[in-house]
Short mmCIF file of C-alpha atoms in Angstrom, two decimals:
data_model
loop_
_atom_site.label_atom_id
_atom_site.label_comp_id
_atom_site.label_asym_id
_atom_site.label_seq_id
_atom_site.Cartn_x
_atom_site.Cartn_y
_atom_site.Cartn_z
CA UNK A 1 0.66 8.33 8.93
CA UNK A 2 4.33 7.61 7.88
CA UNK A 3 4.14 8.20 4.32
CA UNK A 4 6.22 10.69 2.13
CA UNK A 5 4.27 14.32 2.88
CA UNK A 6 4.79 17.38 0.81
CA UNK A 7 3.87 20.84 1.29
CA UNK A 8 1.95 23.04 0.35
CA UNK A 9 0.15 20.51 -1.67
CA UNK A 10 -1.56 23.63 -3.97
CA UNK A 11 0.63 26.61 -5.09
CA UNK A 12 -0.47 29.36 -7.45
CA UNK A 13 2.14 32.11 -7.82
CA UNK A 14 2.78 34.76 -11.04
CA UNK A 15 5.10 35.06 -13.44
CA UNK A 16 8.46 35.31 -12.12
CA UNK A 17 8.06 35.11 -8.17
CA UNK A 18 10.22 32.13 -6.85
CA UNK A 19 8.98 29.09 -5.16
CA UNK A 20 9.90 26.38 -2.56
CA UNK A 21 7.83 23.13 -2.41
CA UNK A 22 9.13 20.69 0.48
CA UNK A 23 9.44 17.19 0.55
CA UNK A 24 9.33 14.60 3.85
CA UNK A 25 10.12 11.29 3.32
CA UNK A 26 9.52 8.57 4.86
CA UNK A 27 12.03 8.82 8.19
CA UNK A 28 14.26 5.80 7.40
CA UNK A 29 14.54 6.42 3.68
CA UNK A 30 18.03 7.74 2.77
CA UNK A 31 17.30 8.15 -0.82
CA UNK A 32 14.90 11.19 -2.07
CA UNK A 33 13.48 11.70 -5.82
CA UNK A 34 11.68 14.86 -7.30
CA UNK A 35 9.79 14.03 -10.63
CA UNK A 36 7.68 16.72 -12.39
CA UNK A 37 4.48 15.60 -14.02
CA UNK A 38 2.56 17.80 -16.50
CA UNK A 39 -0.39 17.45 -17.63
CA UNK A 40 -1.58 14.35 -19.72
CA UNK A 41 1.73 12.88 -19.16
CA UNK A 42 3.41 10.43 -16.76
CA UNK A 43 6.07 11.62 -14.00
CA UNK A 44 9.67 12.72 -15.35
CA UNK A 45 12.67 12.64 -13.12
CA UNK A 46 14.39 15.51 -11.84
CA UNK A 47 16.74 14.69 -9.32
CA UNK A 48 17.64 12.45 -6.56
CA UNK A 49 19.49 12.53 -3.32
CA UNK A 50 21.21 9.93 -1.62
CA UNK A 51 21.35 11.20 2.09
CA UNK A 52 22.57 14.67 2.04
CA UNK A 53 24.43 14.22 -1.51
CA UNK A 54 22.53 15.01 -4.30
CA UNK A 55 23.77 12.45 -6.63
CA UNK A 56 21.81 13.13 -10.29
CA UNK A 57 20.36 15.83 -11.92
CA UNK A 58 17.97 15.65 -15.25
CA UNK A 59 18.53 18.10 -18.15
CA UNK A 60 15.20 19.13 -17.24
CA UNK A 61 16.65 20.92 -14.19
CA UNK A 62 17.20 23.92 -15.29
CA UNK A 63 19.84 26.80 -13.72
CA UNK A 64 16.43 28.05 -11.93
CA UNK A 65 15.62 25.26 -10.31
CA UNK A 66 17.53 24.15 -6.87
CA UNK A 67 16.89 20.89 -4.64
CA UNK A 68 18.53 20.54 -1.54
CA UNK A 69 18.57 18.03 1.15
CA UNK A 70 20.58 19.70 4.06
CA UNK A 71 20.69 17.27 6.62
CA UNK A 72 19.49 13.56 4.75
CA UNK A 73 16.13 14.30 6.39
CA UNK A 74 13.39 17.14 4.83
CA UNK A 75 14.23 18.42 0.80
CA UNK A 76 13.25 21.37 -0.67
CA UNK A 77 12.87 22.16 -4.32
CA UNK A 78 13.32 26.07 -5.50
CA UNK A 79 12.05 27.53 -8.48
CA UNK A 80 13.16 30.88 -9.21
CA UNK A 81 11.68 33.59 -11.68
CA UNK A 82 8.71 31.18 -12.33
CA UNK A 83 7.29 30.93 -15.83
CA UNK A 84 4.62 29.64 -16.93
CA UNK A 85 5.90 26.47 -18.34
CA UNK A 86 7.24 25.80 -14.67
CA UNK A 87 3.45 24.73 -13.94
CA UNK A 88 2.79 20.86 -13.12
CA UNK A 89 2.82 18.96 -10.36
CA UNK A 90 5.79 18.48 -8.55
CA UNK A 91 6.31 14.64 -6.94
CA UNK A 92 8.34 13.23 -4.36
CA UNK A 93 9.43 9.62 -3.58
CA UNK A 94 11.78 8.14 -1.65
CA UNK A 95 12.89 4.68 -0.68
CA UNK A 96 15.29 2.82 1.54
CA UNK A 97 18.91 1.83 -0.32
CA UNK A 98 19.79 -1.64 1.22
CA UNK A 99 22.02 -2.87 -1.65
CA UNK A 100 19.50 -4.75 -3.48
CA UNK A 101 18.71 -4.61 -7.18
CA UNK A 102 15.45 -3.37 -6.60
CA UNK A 103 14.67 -0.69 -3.71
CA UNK A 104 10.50 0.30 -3.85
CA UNK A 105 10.27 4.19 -4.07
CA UNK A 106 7.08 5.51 -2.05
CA UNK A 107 5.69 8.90 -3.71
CA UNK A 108 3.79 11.86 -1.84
CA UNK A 109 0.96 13.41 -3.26
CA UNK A 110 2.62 16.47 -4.79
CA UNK A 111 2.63 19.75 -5.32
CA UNK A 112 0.62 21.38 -8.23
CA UNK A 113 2.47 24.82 -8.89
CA UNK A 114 -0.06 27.18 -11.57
CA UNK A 115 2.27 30.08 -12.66
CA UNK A 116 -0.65 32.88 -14.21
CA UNK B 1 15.77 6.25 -26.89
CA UNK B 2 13.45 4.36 -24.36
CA UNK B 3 10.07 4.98 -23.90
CA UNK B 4 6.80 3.62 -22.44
CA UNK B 5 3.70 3.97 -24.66
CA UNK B 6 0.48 3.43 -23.00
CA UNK B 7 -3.10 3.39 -24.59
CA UNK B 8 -5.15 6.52 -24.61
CA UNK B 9 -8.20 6.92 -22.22
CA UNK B 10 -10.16 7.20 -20.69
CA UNK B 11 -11.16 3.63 -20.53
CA UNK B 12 -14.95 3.28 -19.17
CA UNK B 13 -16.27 0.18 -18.17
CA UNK B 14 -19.27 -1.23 -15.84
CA UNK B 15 -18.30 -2.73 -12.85
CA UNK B 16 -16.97 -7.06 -13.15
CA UNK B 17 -16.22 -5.97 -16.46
CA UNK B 18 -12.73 -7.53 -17.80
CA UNK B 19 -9.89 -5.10 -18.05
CA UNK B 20 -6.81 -4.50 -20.40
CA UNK B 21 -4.82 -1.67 -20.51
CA UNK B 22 -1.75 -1.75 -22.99
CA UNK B 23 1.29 -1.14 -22.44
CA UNK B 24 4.53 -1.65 -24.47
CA UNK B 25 7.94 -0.35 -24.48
CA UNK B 26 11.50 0.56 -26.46
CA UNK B 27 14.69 -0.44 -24.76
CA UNK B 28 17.75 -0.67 -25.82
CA UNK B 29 18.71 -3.13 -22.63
CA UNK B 30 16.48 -5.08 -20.24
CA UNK B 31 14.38 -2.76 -17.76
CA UNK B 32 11.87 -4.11 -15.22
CA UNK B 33 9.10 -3.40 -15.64
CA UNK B 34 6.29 -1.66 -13.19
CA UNK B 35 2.91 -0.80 -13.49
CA UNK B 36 1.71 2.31 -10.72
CA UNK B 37 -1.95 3.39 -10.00
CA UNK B 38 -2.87 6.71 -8.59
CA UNK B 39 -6.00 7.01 -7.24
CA UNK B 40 -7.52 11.23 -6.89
CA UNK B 41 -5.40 13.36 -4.77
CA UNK B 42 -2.99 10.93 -3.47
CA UNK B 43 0.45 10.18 -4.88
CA UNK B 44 1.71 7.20 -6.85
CA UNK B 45 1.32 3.32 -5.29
CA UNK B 46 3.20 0.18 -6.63
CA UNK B 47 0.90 -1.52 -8.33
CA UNK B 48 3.22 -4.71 -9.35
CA UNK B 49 6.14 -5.35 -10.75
CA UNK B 50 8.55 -7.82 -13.07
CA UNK B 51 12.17 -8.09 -13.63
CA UNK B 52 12.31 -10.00 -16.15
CA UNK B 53 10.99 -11.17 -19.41
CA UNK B 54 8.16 -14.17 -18.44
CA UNK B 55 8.06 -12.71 -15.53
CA UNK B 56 4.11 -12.20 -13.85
CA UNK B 57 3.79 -9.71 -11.92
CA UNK B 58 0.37 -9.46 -9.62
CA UNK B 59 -1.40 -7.41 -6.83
CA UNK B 60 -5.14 -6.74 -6.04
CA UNK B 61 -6.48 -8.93 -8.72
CA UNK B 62 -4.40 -7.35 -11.48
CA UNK B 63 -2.09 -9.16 -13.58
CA UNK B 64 0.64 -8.36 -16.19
CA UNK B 65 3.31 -10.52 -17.65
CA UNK B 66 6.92 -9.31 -19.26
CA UNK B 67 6.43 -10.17 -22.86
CA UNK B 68 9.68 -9.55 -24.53
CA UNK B 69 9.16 -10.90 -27.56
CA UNK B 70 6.27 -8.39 -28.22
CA UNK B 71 8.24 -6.15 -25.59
CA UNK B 72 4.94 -5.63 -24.21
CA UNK B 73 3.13 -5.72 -20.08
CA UNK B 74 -0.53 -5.23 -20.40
CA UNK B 75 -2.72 -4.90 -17.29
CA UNK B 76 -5.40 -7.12 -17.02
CA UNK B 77 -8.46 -7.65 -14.14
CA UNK B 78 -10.98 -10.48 -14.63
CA UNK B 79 -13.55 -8.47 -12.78
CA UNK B 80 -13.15 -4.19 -11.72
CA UNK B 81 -14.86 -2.54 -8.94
CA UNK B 82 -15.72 0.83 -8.69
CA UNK B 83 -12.71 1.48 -6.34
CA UNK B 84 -10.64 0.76 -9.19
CA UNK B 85 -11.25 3.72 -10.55
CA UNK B 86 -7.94 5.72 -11.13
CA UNK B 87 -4.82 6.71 -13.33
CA UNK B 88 -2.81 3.59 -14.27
CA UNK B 89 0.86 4.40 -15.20
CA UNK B 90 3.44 1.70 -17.27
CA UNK B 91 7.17 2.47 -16.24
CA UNK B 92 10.18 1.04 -17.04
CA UNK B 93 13.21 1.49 -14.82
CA UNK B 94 16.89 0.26 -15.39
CA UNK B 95 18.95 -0.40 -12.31
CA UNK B 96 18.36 1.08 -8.92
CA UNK B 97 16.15 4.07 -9.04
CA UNK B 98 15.52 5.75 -12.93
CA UNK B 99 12.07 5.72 -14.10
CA UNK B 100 10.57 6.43 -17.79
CA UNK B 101 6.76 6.18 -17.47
CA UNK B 102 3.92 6.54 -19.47
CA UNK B 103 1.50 9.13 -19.89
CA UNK B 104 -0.67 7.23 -17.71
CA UNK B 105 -4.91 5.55 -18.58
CA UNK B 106 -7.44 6.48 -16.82
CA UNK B 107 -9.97 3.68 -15.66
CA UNK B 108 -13.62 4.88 -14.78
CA UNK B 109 -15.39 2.09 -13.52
CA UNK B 110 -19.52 2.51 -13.42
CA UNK B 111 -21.74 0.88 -11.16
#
């Protein structure tokens, strides 16, 4: 399967304790996305890289949170001192830039962080 | 500022049964508009899509047309399955890559 993979896809972690979800796209894609989705409510955007740069970042992302995308390829998304607000699940997409208006983004099936 | 409201499930129906699932929107430009379904444990799938108002999007049987004189894009289905059963998210996006969705319908389809 060449879809968008994340891992781990389940993360429960207390109060405080810092996380890292990762993110593979799809291996052509040069663009990445992180969304957050809590519950009862659609996705939110967080972020998005285009290649290596990471090109936008929502107020949502706060100082504790950290996505990086060393090398275009893999991303990973840190959340440090967890609370318990941090907990939803945490999407990535990504899609191919060719210039066009419209570029479809692909989404993985996420990572649901619980902070207890 | 803009925002996608969707109506509340979940929405229960026996299978064949027609479908509509609301979906309207505030912009202060013109979005496209995208409707997403995301079936248990997997991630988010294109549904379809329009770019512009009168435009019809369709996939899979499902239809929904950009009204923007009611700045509306229902979902419709003349006839569900049980494998239609999932959540169905409304987004709008402006230019390349920004979504705003909704909070997303769930659609149980009986047998």
């Amino acid at each position: 399967d060449t879809g968008v993979s994340q891992n781990p896809r389940h993360k429960i972690t207390k109060r405080g304790q810092n996380v890292t979800f990762r993110c593979d796209p799809i291996s052509e894609h040069n663009r990445l996305y992180w969304y957050r989705q809590t519950l009862g409510q659609g996705p939110e955007f967080l972020t998005y890289f285009q290649n290596e740069a990471q090109l936008e970042k929502s107020r949502l992302l706060s100082d504790r949170f950290s996505a990086e995308r060393p090398k275009g390829s893999f991303s990973t998304l840190e959340i440090q001192r967890t609370e318990q607000g941090d907990s939803a699940m945490y999407l990535c997409a990504s899609s191919l830039d060719t210039g066009a208006l419209y570029n479809e983004q692909f989404f993985g099936p996420g990572t649901r962080l619980t902070v207890l | 500022g803009d925002s996608v409201t969707q109506m509340e499930g979940p929405v229960t129906l026996s299978e064949e049964a027609f479908l509509t699932i609301n979906c309207t929107y505030t912009a202060t430009g013109y979005p496209s508009l995208f409707w997403y379904v995301q079936y248990p444990g997997e991630g988010l799938q294109l549904l379809l899509k329009a770019t512009k108002a009168d435009d019809k999007g369709s996939n899979k049987g499902f239809e929904a047309t950009y009204r923007k004189e009611t700045t509306s894009f229902h979902l419709e289905k003349g006839s569900v399955q049980v494998s239609d059963s999932a959540v169905y998210f409304c987004a709008l996006r402006y230019g390349t890559y920004k979504y705003i969705f909704g909070t997303g319908t769930r659609l149980k389809v009986l047998a």
